Amino acid sequence: MSKVTFSIIKADVGGWPGHSTVHPDLIDACAASLDTAVETGVIEDFLVTHVGDDIDLIMSHRRGVDNPEVHQAAYKAFLAGTATAKKLKLYGAGQDLLSDSFAGNVRGMGPGVAEFEFTERPSEPVIAFLMDKTEPGAFNMPIYKMFADPWNTPGLVIDPNMNKGFIFEVWDIETHQAIFLSCPEEMYTLLSLIGAKSKYVIKRVFPKKGHKLPHNEPVAVVSTEKLVEVAGEYVGKDDPVAAVRAQSGLPAVGEVLEPFSFPHLVSGWMRGSHNGPLMPVGLDNANCTRFDGPPRVVGLGFNVANGQIGEPNDLFADIAYDNARKQALHVTDYMRRHGPFEPHRLSLADMEYTTISKVQKELQGRWTPIDQVARAEIRVIGEVE
Ligand code: F6R
Ligand code: MG
Ligand code: MG
């Protein structure tokens, strides 16, 4: 049997209301469109779901990554969602679709993509992670922990199949270059890059040569689209998605989920310009309300079988993540009290919205060198010509 491809393609085509969540009619419109893609044999199986204001199309097929027919099917689904959003006058209808005409690949057209092709194992657990109100670098810490940190993943120490470690593909999303780093040998080098999560992002993880899985078939993949670069200006946060294979020589499902028991600080949230905790939630709580957040992650477990994704298990709905949620809510209160100050508000370089150049222009001519200010006349607004 040919290999299976697991694709997550996501876009924000309208929020209900504001940027909080997705209207159910949009989910229905996308699902009806993907039904046609199944009937015409483009894809094998799919789930349309959402986190916050992002629609996530989770699909399986036999056509490999970057396949024009699969990407077109996704684009058509988003266009159907957009038409519904426009009818309902939802907020930002069609915001992540940068063009009405499809150019062969959704990459660079607005939607985010995480997809990998692999030889289906006798049992193939795959977990889809969907985030809203944050950026691709939010996956750096959890993916690192899953595949390189023995405190998170004891399998790295005690499973002979995992003992050699894994290879990380890291992208510099500013210069558009990629590098492969081998862990544990280059662990500190990897950390020195991916700690700078707005610039360096983990794109894929591969087994090493000698692992029982093929060396060139990824075991984890993250979407790395940067809408701000794609569109040349801010058109919406590049809320990321990822897929991770688990078990039998890979991190166990519990090791894949464990990093999310710590609601680490990520960038995004209100106006794409604030740091806040990443809260793991079930689909019932995938609704960004408080200060347009806090940033959220949904984890859906699948058991891919004969090319079908089957039913999802809503993993973070479990009470085991209640403490992480509580901690995230405490951190939310704590961070919010910083108001417009860093490190709640992002640094100037990382902000998606800023009035600083306008402020600088308005203040031109009012600055005095510090060594002369003691003798300067005090003149305030209204007294300056
Ligand atoms: C963050 C996000 C929202 C909006 C905010 C303002 O990614 O999408 O926090 O930035 O609701 O939106 P506008 O400027 O469209 O009113
Ligand atoms: Mg939005
Ligand atoms: Mg979003």
mmCIF file of C-alpha atoms and ligand atoms in Angstrom:
data_model
loop_
_atom_site.group_PDB
_atom_site.id
_atom_site.type_symbol
_atom_site.label_atom_id
_atom_site.label_comp_id
_atom_site.label_asym_id
_atom_site.label_seq_id
_atom_site.Cartn_x
_atom_site.Cartn_y
_atom_site.Cartn_z
ATOM 1 C CA MET A 1 0.000 0.000 0.000
ATOM 2 C CA SER A 2 1.250 3.506 -0.768
ATOM 3 C CA LYS A 3 2.196 5.837 2.016
ATOM 4 C CA VAL A 4 -0.358 7.934 3.843
ATOM 5 C CA THR A 5 -0.209 11.727 4.143
ATOM 6 C CA PHE A 6 -1.620 13.466 7.197
ATOM 7 C CA SER A 7 -2.314 17.139 6.435
ATOM 8 C CA ILE A 8 -3.519 19.944 8.666
ATOM 9 C CA ILE A 9 -4.356 23.109 6.763
ATOM 10 C CA LYS A 10 -5.762 26.034 8.728
ATOM 11 C CA ALA A 11 -7.045 29.531 8.165
ATOM 12 C CA ASP A 12 -9.016 32.250 9.915
ATOM 13 C CA VAL A 13 -11.821 33.166 7.520
ATOM 14 C CA GLY A 14 -13.963 35.063 10.019
ATOM 15 C CA GLY A 15 -14.518 35.272 13.763
ATOM 16 C CA TRP A 16 -17.726 35.009 15.766
ATOM 17 C CA PRO A 17 -17.722 37.563 17.285
ATOM 18 C CA GLY A 18 -14.471 39.503 16.842
ATOM 19 C CA HIS A 19 -11.581 37.042 16.961
ATOM 20 C CA SER A 20 -13.028 34.715 19.612
ATOM 21 C CA THR A 21 -14.301 31.602 17.887
ATOM 22 C CA VAL A 22 -15.661 30.047 14.666
ATOM 23 C CA HIS A 23 -19.374 30.076 13.842
ATOM 24 C CA PRO A 24 -20.716 26.510 13.419
ATOM 25 C CA ASP A 25 -22.080 27.381 9.942
ATOM 26 C CA LEU A 26 -18.493 27.888 8.743
ATOM 27 C CA ILE A 27 -17.506 24.433 9.983
ATOM 28 C CA ASP A 28 -20.519 22.994 8.104
ATOM 29 C CA ALA A 29 -19.635 24.890 4.915
ATOM 30 C CA CYS A 30 -16.029 23.614 4.986
ATOM 31 C CA ALA A 31 -17.166 20.055 5.777
ATOM 32 C CA ALA A 32 -19.635 20.036 2.860
ATOM 33 C CA SER A 33 -16.840 21.167 0.566
ATOM 34 C CA LEU A 34 -14.452 18.452 1.812
ATOM 35 C CA ASP A 35 -17.197 15.821 1.417
ATOM 36 C CA THR A 36 -16.862 16.503 -2.293
ATOM 37 C CA ALA A 37 -13.086 16.067 -2.053
ATOM 38 C CA VAL A 38 -13.655 12.607 -0.543
ATOM 39 C CA GLU A 39 -16.257 11.702 -3.189
ATOM 40 C CA THR A 40 -13.898 12.696 -5.995
ATOM 41 C CA GLY A 41 -11.063 10.690 -4.430
ATOM 42 C CA VAL A 42 -8.804 13.671 -3.662
ATOM 43 C CA ILE A 43 -8.678 12.882 0.066
ATOM 44 C CA GLU A 44 -9.530 9.740 2.047
ATOM 45 C CA ASP A 45 -10.899 11.171 5.273
ATOM 46 C CA PHE A 46 -11.141 14.481 7.153
ATOM 47 C CA LEU A 47 -12.270 16.359 10.225
ATOM 48 C CA VAL A 48 -13.160 20.040 10.222
ATOM 49 C CA THR A 49 -12.690 21.608 13.633
ATOM 50 C CA HIS A 50 -11.414 24.823 15.164
ATOM 51 C CA VAL A 51 -9.474 26.458 17.942
ATOM 52 C CA GLY A 52 -10.416 30.053 18.676
ATOM 53 C CA ASP A 53 -11.107 31.818 15.370
ATOM 54 C CA ASP A 54 -9.105 29.360 13.245
ATOM 55 C CA ILE A 55 -10.670 26.611 11.143
ATOM 56 C CA ASP A 56 -8.530 23.480 11.007
ATOM 57 C CA LEU A 57 -8.932 20.983 8.187
ATOM 58 C CA ILE A 58 -7.394 17.689 9.315
ATOM 59 C CA MET A 59 -7.154 15.370 6.309
ATOM 60 C CA SER A 60 -5.630 12.077 5.234
ATOM 61 C CA HIS A 61 -4.825 11.115 1.646
ATOM 62 C CA ARG A 62 -2.349 9.251 -0.557
ATOM 63 C CA ARG A 63 -1.006 12.175 -2.568
ATOM 64 C CA GLY A 64 2.035 13.307 -0.573
ATOM 65 C CA VAL A 65 2.837 16.738 0.843
ATOM 66 C CA ASP A 66 2.282 19.967 -1.129
ATOM 67 C CA ASN A 67 -0.143 18.202 -3.439
ATOM 68 C CA PRO A 68 -1.968 20.733 -5.693
ATOM 69 C CA GLU A 69 -5.317 18.857 -5.655
ATOM 70 C CA VAL A 70 -5.317 18.511 -1.855
ATOM 71 C CA HIS A 71 -4.310 22.139 -1.352
ATOM 72 C CA GLN A 72 -6.945 23.242 -3.824
ATOM 73 C CA ALA A 73 -9.584 21.207 -1.968
ATOM 74 C CA ALA A 74 -8.556 22.973 1.250
ATOM 75 C CA TYR A 75 -8.644 26.354 -0.446
ATOM 76 C CA LYS A 76 -12.100 25.664 -1.849
ATOM 77 C CA ALA A 77 -13.290 24.705 1.633
ATOM 78 C CA PHE A 78 -11.961 28.007 3.007
ATOM 79 C CA LEU A 79 -13.657 29.891 0.164
ATOM 80 C CA ALA A 80 -16.930 28.174 1.094
ATOM 81 C CA GLY A 81 -16.334 29.182 4.734
ATOM 82 C CA THR A 82 -15.576 32.728 3.612
ATOM 83 C CA ALA A 83 -18.810 32.957 1.598
ATOM 84 C CA THR A 84 -20.760 31.906 4.710
ATOM 85 C CA ALA A 85 -18.756 34.343 6.874
ATOM 86 C CA LYS A 86 -19.522 37.185 4.464
ATOM 87 C CA LYS A 87 -23.200 36.306 4.485
ATOM 88 C CA LEU A 88 -23.238 36.411 8.292
ATOM 89 C CA LYS A 89 -21.045 39.565 8.203
ATOM 90 C CA LEU A 90 -18.595 37.849 10.542
ATOM 91 C CA TYR A 91 -15.518 39.726 11.622
ATOM 92 C CA GLY A 92 -12.534 39.587 9.267
ATOM 93 C CA ALA A 93 -14.370 37.390 6.745
ATOM 94 C CA GLY A 94 -11.790 35.810 4.441
ATOM 95 C CA GLN A 95 -8.885 37.502 6.232
ATOM 96 C CA ASP A 96 -6.375 34.671 5.743
ATOM 97 C CA LEU A 97 -7.174 34.120 2.071
ATOM 98 C CA LEU A 98 -4.926 36.538 0.292
ATOM 99 C CA SER A 99 -6.245 35.758 -3.173
ATOM 100 C CA ASP A 100 -9.462 34.471 -4.739
ATOM 101 C CA SER A 101 -7.558 32.444 -7.332
ATOM 102 C CA PHE A 102 -5.633 29.328 -6.376
ATOM 103 C CA ALA A 103 -1.996 29.204 -7.507
ATOM 104 C CA GLY A 104 -1.237 25.499 -7.020
ATOM 105 C CA ASN A 105 -0.197 25.528 -3.362
ATOM 106 C CA VAL A 106 -1.704 27.226 -0.324
ATOM 107 C CA ARG A 107 1.761 27.990 1.074
ATOM 108 C CA GLY A 108 2.291 31.728 0.842
ATOM 109 C CA MET A 109 -1.413 32.345 0.181
ATOM 110 C CA GLY A 110 -2.374 32.831 3.815
ATOM 111 C CA PRO A 111 -3.349 29.440 5.293
ATOM 112 C CA GLY A 112 -0.950 27.537 7.582
ATOM 113 C CA VAL A 113 0.140 23.989 6.712
ATOM 114 C CA ALA A 114 1.600 21.078 8.678
ATOM 115 C CA GLU A 115 1.696 17.823 6.736
ATOM 116 C CA PHE A 116 3.825 14.700 6.618
ATOM 117 C CA GLU A 117 3.891 11.503 4.590
ATOM 118 C CA PHE A 118 4.776 8.178 6.168
ATOM 119 C CA THR A 119 4.475 4.429 5.877
ATOM 120 C CA GLU A 120 1.513 3.491 8.074
ATOM 121 C CA ARG A 121 2.603 1.246 10.957
ATOM 122 C CA PRO A 122 0.549 -1.700 12.286
ATOM 123 C CA SER A 123 -0.896 0.898 14.667
ATOM 124 C CA GLU A 124 -0.407 4.569 13.907
ATOM 125 C CA PRO A 125 -1.254 7.030 16.716
ATOM 126 C CA VAL A 126 -1.014 10.644 15.475
ATOM 127 C CA ILE A 127 -1.772 13.729 17.535
ATOM 128 C CA ALA A 128 -2.871 17.013 15.966
ATOM 129 C CA PHE A 129 -2.104 20.148 17.975
ATOM 130 C CA LEU A 130 -4.015 23.316 17.100
ATOM 131 C CA MET A 131 -3.099 26.685 18.619
ATOM 132 C CA ASP A 132 -4.756 30.087 18.528
ATOM 133 C CA LYS A 133 -3.437 33.569 19.444
ATOM 134 C CA THR A 134 0.205 32.652 19.130
ATOM 135 C CA GLU A 135 3.024 31.967 16.645
ATOM 136 C CA PRO A 136 4.861 28.870 15.299
ATOM 137 C CA GLY A 137 7.693 29.327 17.841
ATOM 138 C CA ALA A 138 5.175 28.403 20.565
ATOM 139 C CA PHE A 139 5.829 24.786 19.521
ATOM 140 C CA ASN A 140 9.598 25.016 20.073
ATOM 141 C CA MET A 141 9.564 24.198 23.782
ATOM 142 C CA PRO A 142 6.994 21.360 23.670
ATOM 143 C CA ILE A 143 8.507 19.638 20.596
ATOM 144 C CA TYR A 144 11.987 19.948 22.096
ATOM 145 C CA LYS A 145 10.752 18.401 25.347
ATOM 146 C CA MET A 146 8.997 15.502 23.563
ATOM 147 C CA PHE A 147 11.997 14.469 21.449
ATOM 148 C CA ALA A 148 15.061 15.668 23.406
ATOM 149 C CA ASP A 149 14.319 16.102 27.124
ATOM 150 C CA PRO A 150 14.593 12.942 29.264
ATOM 151 C CA TRP A 151 12.830 14.699 32.159
ATOM 152 C CA ASN A 152 9.777 14.858 29.910
ATOM 153 C CA THR A 153 10.354 11.694 27.889
ATOM 154 C CA PRO A 154 11.936 8.874 29.900
ATOM 155 C CA GLY A 155 11.766 6.783 26.715
ATOM 156 C CA LEU A 156 14.866 8.670 25.534
ATOM 157 C CA VAL A 157 16.765 6.955 28.366
ATOM 158 C CA ILE A 158 15.025 3.628 28.806
ATOM 159 C CA ASP A 159 13.729 2.633 25.355
ATOM 160 C CA PRO A 160 16.568 1.202 23.226
ATOM 161 C CA ASN A 161 14.713 2.387 20.106
ATOM 162 C CA MET A 162 14.828 6.020 21.226
ATOM 163 C CA ASN A 163 18.245 5.985 22.842
ATOM 164 C CA LYS A 164 20.079 7.439 19.849
ATOM 165 C CA GLY A 165 17.938 10.589 19.902
ATOM 166 C CA PHE A 166 16.340 12.480 17.014
ATOM 167 C CA ILE A 167 17.178 15.003 14.289
ATOM 168 C CA PHE A 168 15.607 18.455 14.390
ATOM 169 C CA GLU A 169 15.032 20.553 11.262
ATOM 170 C CA VAL A 170 15.096 24.206 12.311
ATOM 171 C CA TRP A 171 14.045 27.123 10.120
ATOM 172 C CA ASP A 172 15.211 30.695 10.356
ATOM 173 C CA ILE A 173 11.926 32.300 9.360
ATOM 174 C CA GLU A 174 13.523 35.685 8.715
ATOM 175 C CA THR A 175 16.300 34.601 6.333
ATOM 176 C CA HIS A 176 14.363 31.553 5.002
ATOM 177 C CA GLN A 177 17.137 29.037 5.688
ATOM 178 C CA ALA A 178 16.966 25.590 7.289
ATOM 179 C CA ILE A 179 19.449 23.476 9.264
ATOM 180 C CA PHE A 180 19.450 19.905 10.639
ATOM 181 C CA LEU A 181 20.705 19.447 14.204
ATOM 182 C CA SER A 182 21.276 16.097 15.861
ATOM 183 C CA CYS A 183 20.258 15.519 19.487
ATOM 184 C CA PRO A 184 21.553 14.802 22.069
ATOM 185 C CA GLU A 185 24.979 15.708 20.552
ATOM 186 C CA GLU A 186 23.943 19.233 19.487
ATOM 187 C CA MET A 187 21.357 19.826 22.199
ATOM 188 C CA TYR A 188 22.884 23.077 23.465
ATOM 189 C CA THR A 189 23.285 24.415 19.929
ATOM 190 C CA LEU A 190 19.655 23.563 19.238
ATOM 191 C CA LEU A 191 18.548 25.330 22.426
ATOM 192 C CA SER A 192 20.606 28.422 21.666
ATOM 193 C CA LEU A 193 18.604 28.785 18.435
ATOM 194 C CA ILE A 194 15.092 27.734 19.385
ATOM 195 C CA GLY A 195 15.073 29.763 22.602
ATOM 196 C CA ALA A 196 14.765 32.723 20.183
ATOM 197 C CA LYS A 197 11.344 31.506 19.191
ATOM 198 C CA SER A 198 10.242 34.420 17.020
ATOM 199 C CA LYS A 199 13.168 33.796 14.648
ATOM 200 C CA TYR A 200 14.053 30.079 14.828
ATOM 201 C CA VAL A 201 11.311 27.459 14.670
ATOM 202 C CA ILE A 202 11.359 23.684 14.712
ATOM 203 C CA LYS A 203 9.856 22.584 11.380
ATOM 204 C CA ARG A 204 10.225 18.774 11.501
ATOM 205 C CA VAL A 205 11.712 15.979 13.584
ATOM 206 C CA PHE A 206 13.205 12.830 11.986
ATOM 207 C CA PRO A 207 14.361 9.469 13.367
ATOM 208 C CA LYS A 208 18.096 8.863 13.106
ATOM 209 C CA LYS A 209 19.662 6.266 10.804
ATOM 210 C CA GLY A 210 19.395 2.897 12.540
ATOM 211 C CA HIS A 211 15.964 3.662 14.035
ATOM 212 C CA LYS A 212 13.348 1.095 13.083
ATOM 213 C CA LEU A 213 11.365 3.819 11.275
ATOM 214 C CA PRO A 214 12.580 5.198 7.917
ATOM 215 C CA HIS A 215 15.161 7.939 8.390
ATOM 216 C CA ASN A 216 13.500 10.296 5.875
ATOM 217 C CA GLU A 217 9.906 10.067 7.157
ATOM 218 C CA PRO A 218 9.174 12.873 9.649
ATOM 219 C CA VAL A 219 7.719 12.020 13.037
ATOM 220 C CA ALA A 220 6.657 15.583 13.853
ATOM 221 C CA VAL A 221 5.861 18.627 11.723
ATOM 222 C CA VAL A 222 4.909 22.229 12.555
ATOM 223 C CA SER A 223 3.329 24.942 10.378
ATOM 224 C CA THR A 224 5.727 27.839 9.934
ATOM 225 C CA GLU A 225 3.819 30.254 7.753
ATOM 226 C CA LYS A 226 4.333 33.831 8.822
ATOM 227 C CA LEU A 227 1.362 35.837 7.634
ATOM 228 C CA VAL A 228 3.120 39.053 8.466
ATOM 229 C CA GLU A 229 5.796 38.186 5.877
ATOM 230 C CA VAL A 230 3.435 36.618 3.380
ATOM 231 C CA ALA A 231 1.168 39.618 3.216
ATOM 232 C CA GLY A 232 3.910 42.201 3.670
ATOM 233 C CA GLU A 233 1.864 43.719 6.464
ATOM 234 C CA TYR A 234 -0.092 42.484 9.456
ATOM 235 C CA VAL A 235 -3.171 40.558 8.351
ATOM 236 C CA GLY A 236 -3.722 38.268 11.330
ATOM 237 C CA LYS A 237 -1.668 36.168 13.692
ATOM 238 C CA ASP A 238 0.044 33.128 12.211
ATOM 239 C CA ASP A 239 -1.611 30.781 14.703
ATOM 240 C CA PRO A 240 0.236 27.460 14.263
ATOM 241 C CA VAL A 241 -0.659 23.763 14.034
ATOM 242 C CA ALA A 242 1.466 20.626 14.366
ATOM 243 C CA ALA A 243 1.194 16.855 13.985
ATOM 244 C CA VAL A 244 3.183 14.308 15.980
ATOM 245 C CA ARG A 245 3.369 10.517 15.601
ATOM 246 C CA ALA A 246 3.595 8.524 18.830
ATOM 247 C CA GLN A 247 4.494 5.177 20.409
ATOM 248 C CA SER A 248 6.714 2.217 19.561
ATOM 249 C CA GLY A 249 10.145 3.843 19.265
ATOM 250 C CA LEU A 250 8.655 7.350 19.403
ATOM 251 C CA PRO A 251 7.498 9.298 22.469
ATOM 252 C CA ALA A 252 4.399 7.680 23.997
ATOM 253 C CA VAL A 253 1.114 9.586 23.739
ATOM 254 C CA GLY A 254 1.604 10.648 27.369
ATOM 255 C CA GLU A 255 5.140 11.871 26.622
ATOM 256 C CA VAL A 256 3.839 13.819 23.628
ATOM 257 C CA LEU A 257 1.175 15.488 25.803
ATOM 258 C CA GLU A 258 3.307 16.053 28.912
ATOM 259 C CA PRO A 259 4.935 19.359 27.785
ATOM 260 C CA PHE A 260 1.483 20.977 27.720
ATOM 261 C CA SER A 261 1.023 20.367 31.461
ATOM 262 C CA PHE A 262 3.176 23.517 31.785
ATOM 263 C CA PRO A 263 1.438 26.606 30.342
ATOM 264 C CA HIS A 264 4.613 28.248 29.046
ATOM 265 C CA LEU A 265 4.651 31.885 27.969
ATOM 266 C CA VAL A 266 4.109 32.468 24.266
ATOM 267 C CA SER A 267 3.792 35.576 22.098
ATOM 268 C CA GLY A 268 0.531 36.608 20.482
ATOM 269 C CA TRP A 269 -2.674 37.129 22.471
ATOM 270 C CA MET A 270 -4.354 40.539 22.229
ATOM 271 C CA ARG A 271 -3.424 42.258 18.955
ATOM 272 C CA GLY A 272 -0.614 39.755 18.407
ATOM 273 C CA SER A 273 1.450 41.933 20.713
ATOM 274 C CA HIS A 274 1.447 40.319 24.165
ATOM 275 C CA ASN A 275 3.078 37.462 26.034
ATOM 276 C CA GLY A 276 0.758 35.096 27.837
ATOM 277 C CA PRO A 277 0.431 31.494 29.010
ATOM 278 C CA LEU A 278 -0.507 28.749 26.544
ATOM 279 C CA MET A 279 -3.589 27.098 28.056
ATOM 280 C CA PRO A 280 -4.393 23.483 27.056
ATOM 281 C CA VAL A 281 -8.156 23.113 26.473
ATOM 282 C CA GLY A 282 -10.737 20.679 25.178
ATOM 283 C CA LEU A 283 -12.834 21.656 22.162
ATOM 284 C CA ASP A 284 -15.593 22.903 24.478
ATOM 285 C CA ASN A 285 -13.242 25.623 25.692
ATOM 286 C CA ALA A 286 -11.516 26.444 22.398
ATOM 287 C CA ASN A 287 -12.959 29.927 22.618
ATOM 288 C CA CYS A 288 -10.627 32.944 23.012
ATOM 289 C CA THR A 289 -12.479 35.376 25.253
ATOM 290 C CA ARG A 290 -10.336 36.926 27.981
ATOM 291 C CA PHE A 291 -8.318 39.738 26.421
ATOM 292 C CA ASP A 292 -8.860 37.822 23.144
ATOM 293 C CA GLY A 293 -7.214 34.799 24.761
ATOM 294 C CA PRO A 294 -5.353 33.573 26.635
ATOM 295 C CA PRO A 295 -3.516 31.660 23.879
ATOM 296 C CA ARG A 296 -4.897 28.135 23.641
ATOM 297 C CA VAL A 297 -3.887 24.705 22.422
ATOM 298 C CA VAL A 298 -6.199 21.821 21.540
ATOM 299 C CA GLY A 299 -4.787 18.277 21.225
ATOM 300 C CA LEU A 300 -6.722 15.736 19.147
ATOM 301 C CA GLY A 301 -5.596 12.107 19.149
ATOM 302 C CA PHE A 302 -6.183 9.928 16.079
ATOM 303 C CA ASN A 303 -5.436 6.335 15.269
ATOM 304 C CA VAL A 304 -4.778 6.403 11.543
ATOM 305 C CA ALA A 305 -5.912 3.116 9.983
ATOM 306 C CA ASN A 306 -5.794 2.199 6.295
ATOM 307 C CA GLY A 307 -5.474 5.837 5.373
ATOM 308 C CA GLN A 308 -8.474 6.941 7.487
ATOM 309 C CA ILE A 309 -8.017 9.351 10.399
ATOM 310 C CA GLY A 310 -11.132 8.058 12.215
ATOM 311 C CA GLU A 311 -12.677 9.749 15.244
ATOM 312 C CA PRO A 312 -10.678 12.230 17.353
ATOM 313 C CA ASN A 313 -10.004 11.899 21.066
ATOM 314 C CA ASP A 314 -10.208 15.389 22.620
ATOM 315 C CA LEU A 315 -7.130 14.826 24.805
ATOM 316 C CA PHE A 316 -6.874 18.084 26.765
ATOM 317 C CA ALA A 317 -10.540 17.862 27.825
ATOM 318 C CA ASP A 318 -9.255 15.491 30.510
ATOM 319 C CA ILE A 319 -9.127 16.579 34.173
ATOM 320 C CA ALA A 320 -5.392 15.819 34.146
ATOM 321 C CA TYR A 321 -4.912 19.293 32.585
ATOM 322 C CA ASP A 322 -7.021 21.144 35.179
ATOM 323 C CA ASN A 323 -3.940 22.262 37.114
ATOM 324 C CA ALA A 324 -2.277 23.523 33.932
ATOM 325 C CA ARG A 325 -5.444 25.503 33.192
ATOM 326 C CA LYS A 326 -5.539 26.899 36.742
ATOM 327 C CA GLN A 327 -1.902 27.883 36.514
ATOM 328 C CA ALA A 328 -2.555 29.485 33.111
ATOM 329 C CA LEU A 329 -5.407 31.513 34.604
ATOM 330 C CA HIS A 330 -3.224 32.698 37.516
ATOM 331 C CA VAL A 331 -0.510 33.687 35.050
ATOM 332 C CA THR A 332 -3.162 35.445 32.946
ATOM 333 C CA ASP A 333 -4.141 37.598 35.945
ATOM 334 C CA TYR A 334 -0.501 38.260 36.787
ATOM 335 C CA MET A 335 0.537 39.191 33.241
ATOM 336 C CA ARG A 336 -2.545 41.383 32.691
ATOM 337 C CA ARG A 337 -1.590 43.566 35.645
ATOM 338 C CA HIS A 338 1.455 44.739 33.661
ATOM 339 C CA GLY A 339 -0.911 46.564 31.289
ATOM 340 C CA PRO A 340 1.048 48.225 28.484
ATOM 341 C CA PHE A 341 4.453 47.306 29.962
ATOM 342 C CA GLU A 342 6.941 44.705 28.768
ATOM 343 C CA PRO A 343 7.290 41.770 29.189
ATOM 344 C CA HIS A 344 3.462 41.444 28.975
ATOM 345 C CA ARG A 345 3.511 43.713 25.936
ATOM 346 C CA LEU A 346 6.057 42.429 23.406
ATOM 347 C CA SER A 347 9.259 44.302 22.614
ATOM 348 C CA LEU A 348 8.923 46.910 19.861
ATOM 349 C CA ALA A 349 10.565 44.615 17.310
ATOM 350 C CA ASP A 350 8.109 41.767 17.929
ATOM 351 C CA MET A 351 4.869 43.737 18.071
ATOM 352 C CA GLU A 352 2.301 43.215 15.343
ATOM 353 C CA TYR A 353 0.661 46.588 15.970
ATOM 354 C CA THR A 354 2.492 49.692 17.083
ATOM 355 C CA THR A 355 1.947 53.417 17.157
ATOM 356 C CA ILE A 356 5.609 54.078 18.025
ATOM 357 C CA SER A 357 6.597 55.608 14.659
ATOM 358 C CA LYS A 358 3.580 57.947 14.862
ATOM 359 C CA VAL A 359 4.563 58.888 18.440
ATOM 360 C CA GLN A 360 8.191 59.441 17.396
ATOM 361 C CA LYS A 361 7.089 61.708 14.542
ATOM 362 C CA GLU A 362 4.837 63.756 16.829
ATOM 363 C CA LEU A 363 7.669 64.246 19.317
ATOM 364 C CA GLN A 364 10.226 65.294 16.724
ATOM 365 C CA GLY A 365 11.840 68.596 17.718
ATOM 366 C CA ARG A 366 10.876 68.232 21.390
ATOM 367 C CA TRP A 367 13.876 66.169 22.488
ATOM 368 C CA THR A 368 16.801 67.866 24.306
ATOM 369 C CA PRO A 369 20.248 66.263 24.733
ATOM 370 C CA ILE A 370 20.430 64.977 28.308
ATOM 371 C CA ASP A 371 23.585 67.023 29.109
ATOM 372 C CA GLN A 372 21.659 70.235 28.271
ATOM 373 C CA VAL A 373 18.310 69.433 29.815
ATOM 374 C CA ALA A 374 19.142 70.948 33.237
ATOM 375 C CA ARG A 375 19.411 74.397 31.572
ATOM 376 C CA ALA A 376 16.525 73.874 29.158
ATOM 377 C CA GLU A 377 13.263 75.733 29.345
ATOM 378 C CA ILE A 378 10.429 73.396 30.334
ATOM 379 C CA ARG A 379 8.021 73.430 27.423
ATOM 380 C CA VAL A 380 5.153 70.995 27.098
ATOM 381 C CA ILE A 381 2.431 70.320 24.567
ATOM 382 C CA GLY A 382 0.734 73.558 23.562
ATOM 383 C CA GLU A 383 3.895 75.584 24.317
ATOM 384 C CA VAL A 384 5.922 74.122 21.450
ATOM 385 C CA GLU A 385 5.706 75.837 18.094
HETATM 386 C C1 F6R B 1 -4.883 38.604 17.789
HETATM 387 C C2 F6R B 1 -6.169 39.017 17.225
HETATM 388 C C3 F6R B 1 -6.995 39.984 17.988
HETATM 389 C C4 F6R B 1 -7.080 41.324 17.261
HETATM 390 C C5 F6R B 1 -7.884 42.357 18.075
HETATM 391 C C6 F6R B 1 -8.035 43.679 17.351
HETATM 392 O O1 F6R B 1 -4.258 37.699 16.958
HETATM 393 O O2 F6R B 1 -6.538 38.608 16.162
HETATM 394 O O3 F6R B 1 -6.523 40.131 19.288
HETATM 395 O O4 F6R B 1 -5.800 41.800 17.026
HETATM 396 O O5 F6R B 1 -9.170 41.840 18.359
HETATM 397 O O6 F6R B 1 -8.587 43.443 16.115
HETATM 398 P P1 F6R B 1 -8.989 44.617 15.107
HETATM 399 O O7 F6R B 1 -7.785 45.482 14.960
HETATM 400 O O8 F6R B 1 -9.359 43.897 13.845
HETATM 401 O O9 F6R B 1 -10.153 45.340 15.723
HETATM 402 MG MG MG B 2 -9.001 36.373 13.693
HETATM 403 MG MG MG B 3 -6.587 32.934 15.203
#
